[in-house]
Short mmCIF file of C-alpha atoms in Angstrom, two decimals:
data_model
loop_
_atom_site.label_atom_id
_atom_site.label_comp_id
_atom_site.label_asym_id
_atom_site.label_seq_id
_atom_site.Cartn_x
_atom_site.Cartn_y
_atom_site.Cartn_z
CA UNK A 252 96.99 84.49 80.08
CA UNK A 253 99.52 86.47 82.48
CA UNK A 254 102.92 84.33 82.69
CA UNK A 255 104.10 85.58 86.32
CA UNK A 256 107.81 84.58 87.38
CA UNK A 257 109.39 84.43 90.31
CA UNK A 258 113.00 82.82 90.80
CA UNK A 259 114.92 82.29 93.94
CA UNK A 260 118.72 80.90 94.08
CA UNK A 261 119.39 81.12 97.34
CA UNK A 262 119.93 78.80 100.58
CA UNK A 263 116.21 79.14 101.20
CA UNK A 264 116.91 80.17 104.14
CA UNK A 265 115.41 83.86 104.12
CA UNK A 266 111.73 84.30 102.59
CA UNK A 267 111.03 85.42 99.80
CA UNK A 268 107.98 87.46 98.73
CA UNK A 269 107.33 89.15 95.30
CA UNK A 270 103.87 90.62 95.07
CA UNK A 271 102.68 91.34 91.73
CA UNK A 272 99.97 93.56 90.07
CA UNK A 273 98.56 93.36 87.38
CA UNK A 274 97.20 96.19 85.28
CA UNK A 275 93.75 94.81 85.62
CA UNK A 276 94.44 95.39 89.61
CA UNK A 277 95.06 91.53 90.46
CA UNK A 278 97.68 91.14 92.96
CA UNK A 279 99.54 87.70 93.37
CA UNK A 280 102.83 86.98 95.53
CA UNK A 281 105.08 84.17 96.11
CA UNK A 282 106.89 83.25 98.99
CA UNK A 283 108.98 80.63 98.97
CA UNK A 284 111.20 79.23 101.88
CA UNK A 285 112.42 75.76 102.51
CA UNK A 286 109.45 74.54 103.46
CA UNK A 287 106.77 75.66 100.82
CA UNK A 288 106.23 77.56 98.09
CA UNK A 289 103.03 80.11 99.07
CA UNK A 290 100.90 81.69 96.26
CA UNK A 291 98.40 84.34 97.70
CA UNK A 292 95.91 85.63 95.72
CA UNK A 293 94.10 89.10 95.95
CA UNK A 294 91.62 91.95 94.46
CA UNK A 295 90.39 88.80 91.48
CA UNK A 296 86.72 88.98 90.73
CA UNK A 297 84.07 88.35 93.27
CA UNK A 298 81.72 86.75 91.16
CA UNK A 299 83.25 84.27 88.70
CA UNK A 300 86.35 81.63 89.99
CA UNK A 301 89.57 81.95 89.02
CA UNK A 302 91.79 79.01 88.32
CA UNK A 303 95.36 79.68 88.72
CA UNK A 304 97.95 77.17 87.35
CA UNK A 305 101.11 77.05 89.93
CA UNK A 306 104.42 75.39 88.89
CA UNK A 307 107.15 75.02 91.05
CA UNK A 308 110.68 74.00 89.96
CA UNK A 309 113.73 72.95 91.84
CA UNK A 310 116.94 72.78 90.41
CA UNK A 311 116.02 73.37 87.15
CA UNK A 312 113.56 70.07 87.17
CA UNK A 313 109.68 70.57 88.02
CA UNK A 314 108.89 69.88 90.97
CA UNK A 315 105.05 70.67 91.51
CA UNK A 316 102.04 71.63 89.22
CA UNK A 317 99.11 72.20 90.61
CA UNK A 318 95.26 73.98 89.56
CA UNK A 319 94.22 76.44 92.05
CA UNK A 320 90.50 77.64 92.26
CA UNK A 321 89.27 80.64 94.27
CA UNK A 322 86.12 83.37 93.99
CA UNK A 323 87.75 87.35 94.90
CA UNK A 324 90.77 85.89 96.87
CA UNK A 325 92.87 82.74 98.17
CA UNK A 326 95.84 81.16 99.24
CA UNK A 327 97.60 78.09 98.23
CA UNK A 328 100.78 76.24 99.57
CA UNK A 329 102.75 73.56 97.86
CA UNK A 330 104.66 71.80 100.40
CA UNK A 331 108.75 71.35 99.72
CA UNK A 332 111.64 69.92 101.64
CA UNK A 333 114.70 71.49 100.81
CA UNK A 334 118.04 71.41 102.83
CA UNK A 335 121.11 73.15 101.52
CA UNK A 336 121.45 75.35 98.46
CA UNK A 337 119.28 75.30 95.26
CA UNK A 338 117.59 77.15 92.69
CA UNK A 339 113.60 77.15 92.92
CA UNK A 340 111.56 78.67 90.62
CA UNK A 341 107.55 79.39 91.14
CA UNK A 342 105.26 80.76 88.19
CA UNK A 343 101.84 81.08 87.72
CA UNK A 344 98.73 81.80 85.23
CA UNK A 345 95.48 82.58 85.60
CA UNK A 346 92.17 82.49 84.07
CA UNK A 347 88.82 84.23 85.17
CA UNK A 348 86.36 81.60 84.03
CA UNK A 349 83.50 83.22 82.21
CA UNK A 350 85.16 86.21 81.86
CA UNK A 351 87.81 87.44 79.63
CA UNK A 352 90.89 86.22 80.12
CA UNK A 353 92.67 88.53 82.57
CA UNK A 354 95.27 86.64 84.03
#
């Protein structure tokens, strides 16, 4: 599996967004503001699901984990409130199920 990370110490107050490719042509980005962290999937096989497993940490503590599952493409938002400064991190796997692992 594909360990993607994205980490954001910031106010939160500008969003972020860090699309990623894989070599197997995947695409995945992030965006996190102080509202939600956003996990957008594209170019994932059109046949067979994927399940992506999101994790969202605040301040060093986990915040969110959540399975995702989507056929080709998909987005997914994990809801946060956070006011002032702190450090949020947002990773993901994936797995094609059925197929090889590709994520």
């Amino acid at each position: 599996m594909k360990r993607l990370l994205v980490a954001v110490a910031a106010a939160l107050a500008v969003l972020v967004v860090a699309p990623i490719a894989s070599a197997t042509g995947h695409v995945t980005a992030i965006s996190i503001n102080c509202d939600a962290a956003t996990f957008t999937y594209s170019l994932f096989s059109d046949t067979r699901q994927t399940v992506a497993e999101e994790k969202v940490v605040v301040n060093g503590a986990t915040f969110a984990t959540k399975t995702f599952t989507f056929v080709e493409s998909g987005t997914d938002v994990i809801p946060l409130s956070i006011s002032g400064d702190a450090d949020v991190t947002a990773s993901v796997s994936w797995t094609v199920v059925g197929g090889p692992s590709t994520g």
